[in-house]
Structure formats: structure tokens, C-alpha cells
Amino acid sequence: MHSLHWLDYVVLGGYLAILVVVCLRVARRSPTADDLFLAGRSLGVGVVGLSLFASNISSTTLIGLPGAAWQSGIAVANYEWMAALVLVFSALFVVPRLLRARVTTIPQWLERRFDARLRKYLSAVTVFLSIMLDTAGSLYAGALVLLLFFPSLSLAPTIAVIALLAGLYTAAGGLRAVAYTDVLQTIVLLAGSLLLTVMVFGEFDYSWAAVKAALPPEQLSLIRPLDDPQLPWLGTLIGLPVLGFYYWTMNQYVSQRLLGARNQATAGRGAMLAAALKLLPLFIMVLPGAMAAALFTDLERADMVFPTLIAEYAPVGVAGLILAGLLAAIMSSVDSALNSSSTLISVDFIAPRKPDWDAQAMARTGRGITLLLMLVAAVWAPMIDRFPGLFAYLQQGFAYVTPPLVAVFLLGSFSHWLSARAALRTVITGHVVSSLCFVASQAGWINLHFTIVAGLLLGFSLVAACLWHRVEGGVAALQRDEAVAAEIRAGLQGLPKDVLAAAIALVALTAALVWCFR
């Protein structure tokens, strides 16, 4: 069992001290509701981009990506480069509409386009996914690593302490505290991951030829056969864009940073920065996990790859920095999910019932909700230990829930004809079918990879929307608010040329990356 040196404790303590100082400075004044939920719409390019990256590269990613790569190769990195493409698409075609509409939550857009029922439906589903998957998964993953270095700890109390720390500073400072601490955490996270990568690569004498000789060719390929049990190429093509679009566009947990940007140009540039950073995990998280397959052959479960790499290869001081990076990832993902869920509940469920609710009362309620959600996630997180793998737990949950929502959001954003009633019937029909598919999959009646199922469920939901539209007589049903029609027609209007150029460059770079590791 690896024990930490006193220098590692110094590094960890220094990180936590800096984090506390940043939180106190940001939260010195009592935040208003706009500060709590959208940082006063004042976030700059660097904060938006780094915070987007940090909120996504969570402890579940640090644990899940190397574990999946150790188990089946680097194809798991497809989630990362696909996210870069989805971010580019969202920055060009979706985020400008949301910013011009001045919405606080993504579900508010659905209410403007359809009605309040769709708003509350999406909001409820998003809160559920954020707490039960994102937050609980991050708490569980972080506890796994800490237990390796502090074996006297136990799972549930460790989760509780992590949740309490993240919940308190999120409730105190809101999105501004979350975003600015994310900047710090991104720097620590990238530095720690890069150092670990260099050390693991050193076990192969820094020779890519040695890595290729030590691993089967399929372990180093992003494009896998159709019958591949981990990530077939068809799932990459039709399923990952669905999961990515929900996560980067519809998920308040992530998109809240874009909504809190100063303006459209800032949001676009921040999204491009985050998209560029999303190409890094292949090199600093996935490849180390794949190389670990040649170094460790007797691990009990894949989720132990990352903590074992730290224990075996991180020298004195560096282990503390990497663990600080892990804590950064935990805090970043937990604070993001808690703040976004609090925003959704406050703005989409409570505020409509209290039209005279003042900003300070909303802020106080938001803090209370944050702490309550923290408790729920902490209670559920230990249950994840009963599932076969953390990454599969997360991705399968999104694969069966999100396609109907993505279908309705896309149709509502880019077309005029879908009515509110048809949209609601579409998501309900889609979720009934997805529930049946999940049951059939667990029973062994359906043997399709969940990414393929996600793509098929999106196709089914689009067809269902057309059928419900015809059942209602095919009447065009654009909402009463003409501003919505203007948003749909706006397209790329007002988009800075540098954002467009960066988008083209990122698409080309991503294509080159996939070609090199095909």
C-alpha cells in the first residue's frame, strides 16, 4: 500500500488553502440570484473555457477513462474528440440563440418554444441525471482514490466529507465561485495528469514503438469493429453525437457557463477553448490507461487503474500534486452539478409559483437546495460500488434517457412546425420505448451496444414527432412569441470571424487526430 510523503501532504494542504482563499474572496459579498446562478453574466473567455473543461473532466473521467482504456483500448477517447465537435456545433448554431433569448436555464428556452410542461419535464430529468449520475459518480470516484492512500478511511464517510466541502462553497458563492475555482482546478488537473503521463511513458523509455510493441494493435485504435463490445464504430457515428449534444448543449450542469458569458463572442471563444482542451484527454488520460494494460495485469477492477498508477509511479511531491488534481476534478464536477440543479429547481419550479419572490430570497432558497441535493448525492454515491464499472454506469444512464429530449430540442430549435402537444407526446413516447429497451437489454433480449441504442432511439423519437404532428392535423405551431421565430431564423448572425476560423481549425485538427489513431 502506497503511503504519502510529508511533501505530498504539504502540496495537498497548499492546494486546499488556495482553494479556500479563492472561495472566500469570490463569496465575500452575498451573491444575488443572478450572481448565484449565472455569475452576473460576467464570465470572460478564459473562465468560460477552462470552467467548461474542468466541469467535464471530473473525477469520474480521471477514473473512468484510464480504466476503460486499460480494459479495452483507446476507443474510449472517442467520447472526448466527439465532444470537441459537438462544442463547435453548439457554439455556432445553438448558444447564440440562447444568449440572445437571455434565458437563465436551458428549459426556459423550451418553454418559450413550446410550453411550461416541456420546461419542467426537461428540468426534472436534468436534475435527476446531474445528481444521480454526475454528482454521485464524482463523489464515488474520488473516494476510491483517497481510500487507496488512506486505507483507514471507509467509503461512505469519505464521500460525505467531499460532498460537504463542495456543497458549502457552492452554496456560499454560486456560479462565480464555481467558475473561478474551476480555473484553478483545471490548471492543477492538467499539470497532474501530464506529469503522470510522462512518468508512465517513461516505463517504455519514451518510445512510441515500444508502446506499440507491448500492446495489441486494436488497443491503440479509435475505430473499432461493428461487433466490438466496448465501442463499435456505428455507436461512435450515431450514438456519441446524441450523448454529446445533450451533455454540452442541454445539460444545465455544463451550459450554465456559456449562459453566464459576457456576450455571444465571449461564449463562442470560450467554447472553442474548451473544445481544444477536449483533444488532450486522449494523450494525458486515455493513453496512460492503455499503457497500464502492459504494466498491470492482475487488477481486480478497471476503476483501480488510475489510483494504482499514482501509487506505483508518482514520486514524492508529485503524488500530492496529482491527488490535488483529483480533488480539483471532484470539486469541479460536484460544484457544477449542485449549482446547476439548484438553479433549475429555483428558477423552473419555485419562481413561477412566487412571482413576488425577491432576489435575496431566491438566493437563500438556492443555497438551501444546493445543500439538500448534496445530501442526496452523498447518500446514493456508495451504491455505485454495486455496479460493474463507473464509466459504463454513467454512459448507459445518459444513453437511454437523453435521445427523446435531444430530438425535441433539435426540432424546436431548427424548425417551426412542431407543436407543444406533439413535443410532449414525443418525449413521453420516447421515454416509454427507451425504458422498454433498457429492460430488454438487462434481460438479455437485446444485444446492442448502448451507443447504437442511443442513435436508434433518437431516430425513433424524430419519427414519433412527425407522426404526432400528423395526428394533430399537421398544423404549423410556432409559439406565440415572435422573438422565438427570430431566434430560429438568426443562424450565424453576429458570430465573430475568429470563432468561425477556430471552429474550422478544430474540425480539421480533430479529423487529423482520428486519422492518425484510426
Short mmCIF file of C-alpha atoms in Angstrom, two decimals:
data_model
loop_
_atom_site.label_atom_id
_atom_site.label_comp_id
_atom_site.label_asym_id
_atom_site.label_seq_id
_atom_site.Cartn_x
_atom_site.Cartn_y
_atom_site.Cartn_z
CA MET A 1 0.00 0.00 0.00
CA HIS A 2 1.44 3.36 -1.03
CA SER A 3 1.95 5.94 1.73
CA LEU A 4 2.29 9.65 1.17
CA HIS A 5 5.45 11.58 2.00
CA TRP A 6 5.24 14.73 4.12
CA LEU A 7 5.88 16.77 0.97
CA ASP A 8 2.75 15.29 -0.60
CA TYR A 9 0.74 16.50 2.38
CA VAL A 10 2.27 19.96 2.01
CA VAL A 11 1.21 20.09 -1.66
CA LEU A 12 -2.31 18.91 -0.81
CA GLY A 13 -2.60 21.37 2.06
CA GLY A 14 -1.31 24.22 -0.10
CA TYR A 15 -3.89 23.48 -2.79
CA LEU A 16 -6.75 23.36 -0.29
CA ALA A 17 -5.59 26.62 1.30
CA ILE A 18 -5.51 28.40 -2.06
CA LEU A 19 -8.95 27.00 -2.89
CA VAL A 20 -10.38 28.33 0.38
CA VAL A 21 -8.86 31.79 -0.22
CA VAL A 22 -10.31 31.98 -3.74
CA CYS A 23 -13.75 30.92 -2.49
CA LEU A 24 -13.71 33.46 0.33
CA ARG A 25 -12.70 36.29 -1.98
CA VAL A 26 -15.35 35.42 -4.55
CA ALA A 27 -18.10 34.89 -1.99
CA ARG A 28 -17.19 37.89 0.21
CA ARG A 29 -20.32 39.72 -0.77
CA SER A 30 -23.66 37.97 -0.59
CA PRO A 31 -24.50 36.99 -4.17
CA THR A 32 -27.76 37.97 -5.78
CA ALA A 33 -29.81 35.37 -7.65
CA ASP A 34 -28.16 36.40 -10.93
CA ASP A 35 -24.72 36.02 -9.33
CA LEU A 36 -25.65 32.73 -7.74
CA PHE A 37 -26.98 31.17 -10.93
CA LEU A 38 -25.15 32.94 -13.80
CA ALA A 39 -22.24 34.84 -12.15
CA GLY A 40 -23.93 38.10 -13.15
CA ARG A 41 -23.42 37.16 -16.82
CA SER A 42 -19.87 38.44 -16.47
CA LEU A 43 -17.61 35.46 -17.21
CA GLY A 44 -14.70 36.03 -19.60
CA VAL A 45 -13.25 33.80 -22.31
CA GLY A 46 -10.64 32.07 -20.16
CA VAL A 47 -13.04 31.43 -17.30
CA VAL A 48 -15.74 30.08 -19.61
CA GLY A 49 -13.38 27.76 -21.50
CA LEU A 50 -11.42 26.45 -18.52
CA SER A 51 -14.54 26.06 -16.41
CA LEU A 52 -16.30 24.11 -19.18
CA PHE A 53 -13.33 21.77 -19.39
CA ALA A 54 -12.95 21.39 -15.62
CA SER A 55 -16.63 20.69 -15.00
CA ASN A 56 -16.48 17.90 -17.61
CA ILE A 57 -13.08 16.41 -16.75
CA SER A 58 -14.30 15.23 -13.40
CA SER A 59 -13.05 12.53 -11.07
CA THR A 60 -15.33 10.13 -12.96
CA THR A 61 -13.31 10.95 -16.07
CA LEU A 62 -9.95 10.60 -14.35
CA ILE A 63 -11.02 7.21 -13.00
CA GLY A 64 -13.24 6.08 -15.87
CA LEU A 65 -11.12 6.91 -18.93
CA PRO A 66 -7.88 5.18 -17.85
CA GLY A 67 -9.93 2.24 -16.54
CA ALA A 68 -11.81 1.80 -19.80
CA ALA A 69 -8.58 2.16 -21.80
CA TRP A 70 -6.84 -0.45 -19.61
CA GLN A 71 -9.75 -2.80 -20.20
CA SER A 72 -10.38 -2.35 -23.93
CA GLY A 73 -8.05 0.21 -25.52
CA ILE A 74 -8.12 3.85 -26.55
CA ALA A 75 -11.50 3.83 -28.34
CA VAL A 76 -12.99 5.35 -25.18
CA ALA A 77 -11.28 8.60 -26.28
CA ASN A 78 -13.98 8.88 -28.95
CA TYR A 79 -16.16 10.43 -26.26
CA GLU A 80 -13.58 13.20 -25.94
CA TRP A 81 -12.92 14.21 -29.55
CA MET A 82 -16.62 13.89 -30.35
CA ALA A 83 -17.27 16.35 -27.53
CA ALA A 84 -14.98 18.83 -29.30
CA LEU A 85 -17.08 18.60 -32.47
CA VAL A 86 -20.32 18.94 -30.53
CA LEU A 87 -18.97 22.01 -28.74
CA VAL A 88 -18.12 23.57 -32.10
CA PHE A 89 -21.63 22.87 -33.40
CA SER A 90 -23.27 24.25 -30.25
CA ALA A 91 -21.11 27.38 -30.25
CA LEU A 92 -22.05 28.13 -33.85
CA PHE A 93 -25.72 27.21 -34.02
CA VAL A 94 -27.28 26.89 -30.55
CA VAL A 95 -25.56 29.04 -27.92
CA PRO A 96 -26.09 32.34 -29.82
CA ARG A 97 -29.86 31.68 -29.79
CA LEU A 98 -29.84 31.01 -26.06
CA LEU A 99 -27.81 34.12 -25.26
CA ARG A 100 -29.98 36.38 -27.41
CA ALA A 101 -33.02 34.98 -25.59
CA ARG A 102 -31.43 35.92 -22.21
CA VAL A 103 -32.58 32.69 -20.57
CA THR A 104 -31.25 31.56 -17.19
CA THR A 105 -31.85 27.85 -17.75
CA ILE A 106 -31.99 25.67 -20.86
CA PRO A 107 -35.54 24.52 -20.00
CA GLN A 108 -36.65 28.16 -20.21
CA TRP A 109 -35.91 28.00 -23.92
CA LEU A 110 -38.25 25.02 -24.27
CA GLU A 111 -41.00 26.96 -22.51
CA ARG A 112 -40.59 29.85 -24.94
CA ARG A 113 -40.63 27.48 -27.91
CA PHE A 114 -43.28 25.11 -26.58
CA ASP A 115 -44.85 25.48 -23.12
CA ALA A 116 -44.23 25.17 -19.37
CA ARG A 117 -44.78 21.40 -19.41
CA LEU A 118 -41.70 20.80 -21.56
CA ARG A 119 -39.70 23.19 -19.40
CA LYS A 120 -40.49 21.30 -16.21
CA TYR A 121 -40.04 17.90 -17.89
CA LEU A 122 -36.50 18.70 -19.08
CA SER A 123 -35.64 20.41 -15.82
CA ALA A 124 -36.70 17.41 -13.73
CA VAL A 125 -34.80 14.94 -15.92
CA THR A 126 -31.68 17.12 -15.87
CA VAL A 127 -31.71 17.41 -12.08
CA PHE A 128 -32.10 13.64 -11.76
CA LEU A 129 -29.19 12.92 -14.12
CA SER A 130 -26.95 15.57 -12.57
CA ILE A 131 -27.38 14.31 -9.03
CA MET A 132 -27.66 10.54 -9.54
CA LEU A 133 -25.02 10.25 -12.27
CA ASP A 134 -22.66 13.24 -12.35
CA THR A 135 -22.51 14.23 -8.69
CA ALA A 136 -22.79 10.77 -7.12
CA GLY A 137 -20.33 9.34 -9.65
CA SER A 138 -17.77 12.04 -8.90
CA LEU A 139 -18.06 11.53 -5.16
CA TYR A 140 -17.64 7.77 -5.56
CA ALA A 141 -14.65 8.06 -7.90
CA GLY A 142 -12.86 10.49 -5.63
CA ALA A 143 -13.40 8.30 -2.60
CA LEU A 144 -11.89 5.31 -4.45
CA VAL A 145 -8.57 7.07 -4.86
CA LEU A 146 -8.46 8.52 -1.37
CA LEU A 147 -9.15 5.08 0.11
CA LEU A 148 -6.07 3.71 -1.64
CA PHE A 149 -3.82 6.26 0.06
CA PHE A 150 -5.71 6.41 3.33
CA PRO A 151 -6.81 2.80 3.95
CA SER A 152 -8.12 3.60 7.40
CA LEU A 153 -10.94 5.58 5.79
CA SER A 154 -14.23 3.99 4.74
CA LEU A 155 -16.27 4.69 1.64
CA ALA A 156 -19.39 6.41 2.97
CA PRO A 157 -17.73 8.86 5.42
CA THR A 158 -15.15 9.85 2.79
CA ILE A 159 -17.93 10.61 0.32
CA ALA A 160 -19.73 12.64 2.98
CA VAL A 161 -16.70 14.85 3.70
CA ILE A 162 -16.05 15.53 -0.01
CA ALA A 163 -19.72 16.37 -0.57
CA LEU A 164 -19.82 18.70 2.44
CA LEU A 165 -16.78 20.69 1.32
CA ALA A 166 -18.00 21.12 -2.27
CA GLY A 167 -21.58 21.82 -1.20
CA LEU A 168 -20.62 24.56 1.26
CA TYR A 169 -18.54 26.67 -1.10
CA THR A 170 -21.02 26.19 -3.95
CA ALA A 171 -23.87 27.37 -1.73
CA ALA A 172 -21.79 30.31 -0.49
CA GLY A 173 -20.52 31.72 -3.77
CA GLY A 174 -22.77 30.32 -6.52
CA LEU A 175 -21.62 30.07 -10.14
CA ARG A 176 -19.00 32.78 -9.73
CA ALA A 177 -17.23 30.73 -7.02
CA VAL A 178 -17.68 27.58 -9.09
CA ALA A 179 -16.27 29.12 -12.26
CA TYR A 180 -13.26 30.81 -10.70
CA THR A 181 -12.28 27.78 -8.63
CA ASP A 182 -12.64 25.74 -11.82
CA VAL A 183 -9.89 27.83 -13.41
CA LEU A 184 -7.54 26.94 -10.56
CA GLN A 185 -8.63 23.31 -10.65
CA THR A 186 -8.12 22.99 -14.41
CA ILE A 187 -4.50 24.12 -14.08
CA VAL A 188 -3.83 21.63 -11.28
CA LEU A 189 -5.69 18.86 -13.08
CA LEU A 190 -3.79 19.30 -16.35
CA ALA A 191 -0.43 19.57 -14.60
CA GLY A 192 -1.02 16.43 -12.52
CA SER A 193 -2.29 14.37 -15.47
CA LEU A 194 0.58 15.49 -17.69
CA LEU A 195 3.19 14.56 -15.08
CA LEU A 196 1.66 11.11 -14.60
CA THR A 197 1.58 10.57 -18.36
CA VAL A 198 5.26 11.42 -18.69
CA MET A 199 6.14 9.01 -15.89
CA VAL A 200 4.13 6.12 -17.33
CA PHE A 201 5.54 6.78 -20.81
CA GLY A 202 8.98 6.64 -19.20
CA GLU A 203 8.35 2.98 -18.39
CA PHE A 204 8.53 2.41 -22.14
CA ASP A 205 11.71 4.51 -22.49
CA TYR A 206 9.65 7.31 -24.06
CA SER A 207 9.35 5.23 -27.22
CA TRP A 208 6.06 5.04 -29.10
CA ALA A 209 7.44 1.99 -30.92
CA ALA A 210 7.88 0.26 -27.55
CA VAL A 211 4.27 1.06 -26.63
CA LYS A 212 3.02 -0.37 -29.95
CA ALA A 213 5.11 -3.48 -29.45
CA ALA A 214 3.72 -4.04 -25.95
CA LEU A 215 0.04 -3.72 -26.87
CA PRO A 216 -2.19 -5.43 -29.46
CA PRO A 217 -2.94 -3.13 -32.47
CA GLU A 218 -6.65 -2.95 -31.68
CA GLN A 219 -5.82 -1.49 -28.25
CA LEU A 220 -4.38 1.59 -29.98
CA SER A 221 -7.19 2.12 -32.50
CA LEU A 222 -10.03 4.63 -32.15
CA ILE A 223 -12.17 2.92 -34.80
CA ARG A 224 -13.41 -0.48 -33.65
CA PRO A 225 -15.36 -3.25 -35.47
CA LEU A 226 -19.14 -3.28 -35.53
CA ASP A 227 -19.27 -6.19 -33.08
CA ASP A 228 -16.83 -4.61 -30.63
CA PRO A 229 -18.32 -4.97 -27.12
CA GLN A 230 -16.83 -1.69 -25.83
CA LEU A 231 -17.44 0.94 -28.53
CA PRO A 232 -18.33 -0.16 -32.10
CA TRP A 233 -17.78 2.31 -34.94
CA LEU A 234 -21.54 2.60 -35.55
CA GLY A 235 -22.05 3.68 -31.95
CA THR A 236 -19.38 6.32 -32.39
CA LEU A 237 -21.10 7.57 -35.53
CA ILE A 238 -24.75 7.67 -34.43
CA GLY A 239 -24.71 7.45 -30.64
CA LEU A 240 -21.91 9.62 -29.31
CA PRO A 241 -23.20 12.80 -31.04
CA VAL A 242 -26.52 12.31 -29.23
CA LEU A 243 -24.89 11.89 -25.83
CA GLY A 244 -22.52 14.76 -26.53
CA PHE A 245 -25.24 17.13 -27.70
CA TYR A 246 -27.28 16.60 -24.56
CA TYR A 247 -24.26 16.97 -22.32
CA TRP A 248 -22.73 20.08 -23.92
CA THR A 249 -25.89 21.89 -25.01
CA MET A 250 -28.93 20.85 -22.98
CA ASN A 251 -27.32 19.95 -19.68
CA GLN A 252 -27.52 22.95 -17.34
CA TYR A 253 -24.59 21.45 -15.45
CA VAL A 254 -22.28 22.39 -18.34
CA SER A 255 -24.09 25.02 -20.41
CA GLN A 256 -24.53 27.30 -17.40
CA ARG A 257 -21.00 28.59 -18.05
CA LEU A 258 -21.96 29.62 -21.57
CA LEU A 259 -25.13 31.32 -20.35
CA GLY A 260 -23.01 33.23 -17.82
CA ALA A 261 -20.66 34.64 -20.50
CA ARG A 262 -20.48 38.40 -21.04
CA ASN A 263 -21.72 38.19 -24.60
CA GLN A 264 -22.02 35.96 -27.65
CA ALA A 265 -18.42 36.49 -28.74
CA THR A 266 -17.11 35.55 -25.29
CA ALA A 267 -19.23 32.40 -25.19
CA GLY A 268 -18.08 31.36 -28.67
CA ARG A 269 -14.40 31.87 -27.88
CA GLY A 270 -14.74 30.10 -24.54
CA ALA A 271 -16.42 27.15 -26.24
CA MET A 272 -13.58 26.96 -28.78
CA LEU A 273 -11.03 26.94 -25.95
CA ALA A 274 -12.90 24.12 -24.21
CA ALA A 275 -13.16 22.18 -27.50
CA ALA A 276 -9.40 22.44 -27.99
CA LEU A 277 -8.76 21.22 -24.45
CA LYS A 278 -11.07 18.23 -25.06
CA LEU A 279 -8.50 16.84 -27.50
CA LEU A 280 -5.97 16.47 -24.67
CA PRO A 281 -7.53 13.58 -22.67
CA LEU A 282 -6.52 11.09 -25.36
CA PHE A 283 -2.89 11.83 -24.56
CA ILE A 284 -2.92 12.55 -20.81
CA MET A 285 -5.67 10.18 -19.56
CA VAL A 286 -6.53 7.52 -22.13
CA LEU A 287 -3.09 6.52 -23.42
CA PRO A 288 -1.65 6.14 -19.89
CA GLY A 289 -4.55 3.78 -19.13
CA ALA A 290 -3.86 1.77 -22.28
CA MET A 291 -0.14 1.58 -21.46
CA ALA A 292 -1.07 0.40 -17.98
CA ALA A 293 -2.50 -2.76 -19.57
CA ALA A 294 1.09 -3.82 -20.24
CA LEU A 295 2.17 -2.85 -16.72
CA PHE A 296 -0.67 -4.22 -14.57
CA THR A 297 -2.36 -7.50 -15.49
CA ASP A 298 -3.85 -8.53 -12.16
CA LEU A 299 -6.06 -5.62 -11.05
CA GLU A 300 -9.42 -6.66 -9.65
CA ARG A 301 -11.35 -3.92 -11.47
CA ALA A 302 -10.66 -1.28 -14.08
CA ASP A 303 -11.60 1.61 -11.79
CA MET A 304 -8.39 0.99 -9.81
CA VAL A 305 -6.05 1.77 -12.75
CA PHE A 306 -5.65 5.50 -12.07
CA PRO A 307 -5.02 5.23 -8.32
CA THR A 308 -2.61 2.33 -8.93
CA LEU A 309 -0.66 4.40 -11.46
CA ILE A 310 -0.29 7.14 -8.86
CA ALA A 311 0.75 4.69 -6.17
CA GLU A 312 3.34 2.95 -8.35
CA TYR A 313 4.88 5.72 -10.44
CA ALA A 314 4.33 9.12 -8.85
CA PRO A 315 7.45 10.26 -6.92
CA VAL A 316 7.45 12.28 -3.71
CA GLY A 317 5.62 15.57 -4.12
CA VAL A 318 4.20 14.66 -7.49
CA ALA A 319 1.76 12.22 -5.88
CA GLY A 320 0.48 15.10 -3.79
CA LEU A 321 0.07 17.27 -6.87
CA ILE A 322 -1.81 14.52 -8.73
CA LEU A 323 -4.06 13.93 -5.74
CA ALA A 324 -4.66 17.69 -5.63
CA GLY A 325 -5.65 17.39 -9.30
CA LEU A 326 -8.04 14.62 -8.38
CA LEU A 327 -9.57 16.74 -5.62
CA ALA A 328 -9.80 19.56 -8.16
CA ALA A 329 -11.73 17.28 -10.50
CA ILE A 330 -14.04 16.12 -7.73
CA MET A 331 -14.81 19.64 -6.57
CA SER A 332 -15.24 20.93 -10.10
CA SER A 333 -17.81 18.36 -11.14
CA VAL A 334 -19.68 18.27 -7.84
CA ASP A 335 -19.94 22.05 -7.50
CA SER A 336 -21.09 22.34 -11.12
CA ALA A 337 -23.84 19.76 -10.78
CA LEU A 338 -25.04 21.09 -7.44
CA ASN A 339 -25.19 24.70 -8.63
CA SER A 340 -26.95 23.87 -11.89
CA SER A 341 -29.50 21.63 -10.17
CA SER A 342 -30.20 24.32 -7.60
CA THR A 343 -30.67 26.79 -10.46
CA LEU A 344 -33.14 24.53 -12.24
CA ILE A 345 -35.25 23.85 -9.17
CA SER A 346 -35.29 27.51 -8.09
CA VAL A 347 -35.93 29.08 -11.50
CA ASP A 348 -38.08 26.43 -13.20
CA PHE A 349 -40.20 25.13 -10.30
CA ILE A 350 -40.28 27.60 -7.41
CA ALA A 351 -40.00 31.02 -9.08
CA PRO A 352 -43.07 30.58 -11.37
CA ARG A 353 -45.20 29.95 -8.25
CA LYS A 354 -43.79 33.00 -6.46
CA PRO A 355 -43.94 35.97 -8.83
CA ASP A 356 -43.15 38.38 -5.98
CA TRP A 357 -40.06 36.42 -4.93
CA ASP A 358 -37.21 38.90 -4.43
CA ALA A 359 -33.62 38.20 -5.49
CA GLN A 360 -32.27 37.72 -1.96
CA ALA A 361 -34.99 35.21 -1.08
CA MET A 362 -34.27 33.29 -4.27
CA ALA A 363 -30.56 33.25 -3.43
CA ARG A 364 -31.23 31.94 0.09
CA THR A 365 -33.51 29.23 -1.25
CA GLY A 366 -30.93 28.30 -3.88
CA ARG A 367 -28.31 27.77 -1.17
CA GLY A 368 -30.63 25.54 0.82
CA ILE A 369 -31.46 23.46 -2.24
CA THR A 370 -27.75 23.09 -3.00
CA LEU A 371 -27.09 21.60 0.43
CA LEU A 372 -30.11 19.29 0.19
CA LEU A 373 -29.03 17.96 -3.21
CA MET A 374 -25.53 17.45 -1.85
CA LEU A 375 -27.03 15.18 0.82
CA VAL A 376 -29.00 13.15 -1.73
CA ALA A 377 -25.92 12.58 -3.91
CA ALA A 378 -23.79 11.60 -0.91
CA VAL A 379 -26.36 9.04 0.19
CA TRP A 380 -26.63 7.46 -3.28
CA ALA A 381 -22.91 7.50 -4.20
CA PRO A 382 -21.90 4.38 -2.19
CA MET A 383 -24.50 2.38 -4.14
CA ILE A 384 -22.40 2.76 -7.32
CA ASP A 385 -19.96 0.25 -5.83
CA ARG A 386 -22.50 -2.43 -6.75
CA PHE A 387 -22.23 -1.66 -10.48
CA PRO A 388 -19.60 -3.34 -12.73
CA GLY A 389 -17.80 -0.15 -13.79
CA LEU A 390 -18.06 3.58 -13.26
CA PHE A 391 -17.78 4.72 -16.87
CA ALA A 392 -20.40 2.24 -18.10
CA TYR A 393 -22.70 3.28 -15.24
CA LEU A 394 -22.54 6.90 -16.35
CA GLN A 395 -22.79 6.47 -20.12
CA GLN A 396 -25.59 3.90 -20.12
CA GLY A 397 -27.69 6.16 -17.93
CA PHE A 398 -27.39 9.01 -20.44
CA ALA A 399 -27.85 6.72 -23.46
CA TYR A 400 -31.34 5.58 -22.51
CA VAL A 401 -32.68 8.87 -21.10
CA THR A 402 -31.44 11.67 -23.36
CA PRO A 403 -32.33 10.80 -27.03
CA PRO A 404 -36.04 11.83 -26.89
CA LEU A 405 -35.07 15.13 -25.26
CA VAL A 406 -32.38 15.79 -27.87
CA ALA A 407 -34.85 15.08 -30.69
CA VAL A 408 -37.41 17.59 -29.38
CA PHE A 409 -34.75 20.23 -28.64
CA LEU A 410 -33.30 19.97 -32.16
CA LEU A 411 -36.71 20.11 -33.83
CA GLY A 412 -37.76 23.02 -31.64
CA SER A 413 -34.55 24.93 -32.37
CA PHE A 414 -34.36 24.45 -36.12
CA SER A 415 -37.97 24.08 -37.29
CA HIS A 416 -41.30 25.89 -36.98
CA TRP A 417 -43.79 23.08 -37.29
CA LEU A 418 -43.64 21.02 -34.07
CA SER A 419 -46.39 21.96 -31.60
CA ALA A 420 -46.13 21.87 -27.80
CA ARG A 421 -48.56 18.97 -27.50
CA ALA A 422 -46.76 16.91 -30.14
CA ALA A 423 -43.40 17.66 -28.49
CA LEU A 424 -44.61 16.50 -25.08
CA ARG A 425 -46.11 13.33 -26.56
CA THR A 426 -42.83 12.70 -28.36
CA VAL A 427 -40.67 12.78 -25.22
CA ILE A 428 -43.14 10.65 -23.28
CA THR A 429 -43.37 8.10 -26.10
CA GLY A 430 -39.59 8.10 -26.46
CA HIS A 431 -39.03 7.50 -22.77
CA VAL A 432 -41.57 4.68 -22.66
CA VAL A 433 -39.75 2.97 -25.53
CA SER A 434 -36.31 3.67 -24.04
CA SER A 435 -37.45 2.18 -20.71
CA LEU A 436 -38.60 -0.96 -22.50
CA CYS A 437 -35.28 -1.12 -24.36
CA PHE A 438 -33.36 -0.82 -21.10
CA VAL A 439 -35.35 -3.64 -19.50
CA ALA A 440 -34.89 -5.79 -22.61
CA SER A 441 -31.16 -5.07 -22.61
CA GLN A 442 -30.76 -6.02 -18.95
CA ALA A 443 -32.75 -9.20 -19.56
CA GLY A 444 -30.52 -10.14 -22.50
CA TRP A 445 -33.28 -9.85 -25.11
CA ILE A 446 -31.49 -7.04 -26.94
CA ASN A 447 -27.77 -7.36 -27.61
CA LEU A 448 -26.93 -3.91 -28.98
CA HIS A 449 -24.29 -1.57 -27.64
CA PHE A 450 -25.86 1.29 -25.70
CA THR A 451 -24.35 3.90 -28.06
CA ILE A 452 -26.12 2.25 -31.01
CA VAL A 453 -29.32 2.17 -28.94
CA ALA A 454 -28.94 5.92 -28.29
CA GLY A 455 -28.72 6.63 -32.02
CA LEU A 456 -31.71 4.40 -32.79
CA LEU A 457 -33.77 6.00 -30.03
CA LEU A 458 -33.03 9.43 -31.49
CA GLY A 459 -34.24 8.23 -34.90
CA PHE A 460 -37.36 6.73 -33.35
CA SER A 461 -38.11 9.97 -31.48
CA LEU A 462 -37.77 12.05 -34.65
CA VAL A 463 -40.19 9.72 -36.44
CA ALA A 464 -42.55 9.83 -33.46
CA ALA A 465 -42.53 13.64 -33.59
CA CYS A 466 -43.53 13.58 -37.26
CA LEU A 467 -46.33 11.09 -36.55
CA TRP A 468 -47.71 13.08 -33.61
CA HIS A 469 -47.57 16.18 -35.80
CA ARG A 470 -49.66 14.43 -38.46
CA VAL A 471 -52.12 13.11 -35.85
CA GLU A 472 -52.79 16.71 -34.86
CA GLY A 473 -53.55 17.66 -38.43
CA GLY A 474 -50.11 18.91 -39.45
CA VAL A 475 -50.76 22.47 -38.31
CA ALA A 476 -47.66 24.64 -38.04
CA ALA A 477 -47.33 25.58 -34.39
CA LEU A 478 -44.56 28.06 -33.78
CA GLN A 479 -45.04 29.65 -30.39
CA ARG A 480 -46.88 32.89 -29.92
CA ASP A 481 -43.64 34.74 -29.13
CA GLU A 482 -42.32 36.16 -32.40
CA ALA A 483 -38.91 36.52 -30.78
CA VAL A 484 -38.62 32.73 -30.90
CA ALA A 485 -39.13 32.81 -34.65
CA ALA A 486 -36.43 35.44 -34.91
CA GLU A 487 -34.04 33.24 -32.94
CA ILE A 488 -34.66 30.31 -35.29
CA ARG A 489 -34.03 32.50 -38.33
CA ALA A 490 -30.94 34.18 -36.88
CA GLY A 491 -28.50 31.37 -37.73
CA LEU A 492 -24.86 32.52 -37.64
CA GLN A 493 -25.78 36.19 -37.42
CA GLY A 494 -23.36 38.17 -35.29
CA LEU A 495 -20.83 35.37 -34.92
CA PRO A 496 -17.23 36.72 -34.76
CA LYS A 497 -14.98 35.69 -37.64
CA ASP A 498 -12.28 34.43 -35.29
CA VAL A 499 -14.76 31.99 -33.72
CA LEU A 500 -15.67 30.71 -37.19
CA ALA A 501 -11.98 30.32 -38.08
CA ALA A 502 -11.26 28.49 -34.82
CA ALA A 503 -14.20 26.16 -35.47
CA ILE A 504 -12.86 25.22 -38.90
CA ALA A 505 -9.37 24.65 -37.48
CA LEU A 506 -10.68 22.46 -34.66
CA VAL A 507 -12.72 20.29 -37.03
CA ALA A 508 -9.63 19.80 -39.21
CA LEU A 509 -7.44 19.02 -36.19
CA THR A 510 -9.95 16.51 -34.84
CA ALA A 511 -10.16 14.78 -38.22
CA ALA A 512 -6.37 14.53 -38.34
CA LEU A 513 -6.28 13.08 -34.83
CA VAL A 514 -8.83 10.39 -35.67
CA TRP A 515 -6.96 9.56 -38.89
CA CYS A 516 -3.67 9.10 -37.04
CA PHE A 517 -5.21 6.70 -34.50
CA ARG A 518 -7.71 5.00 -36.82
#
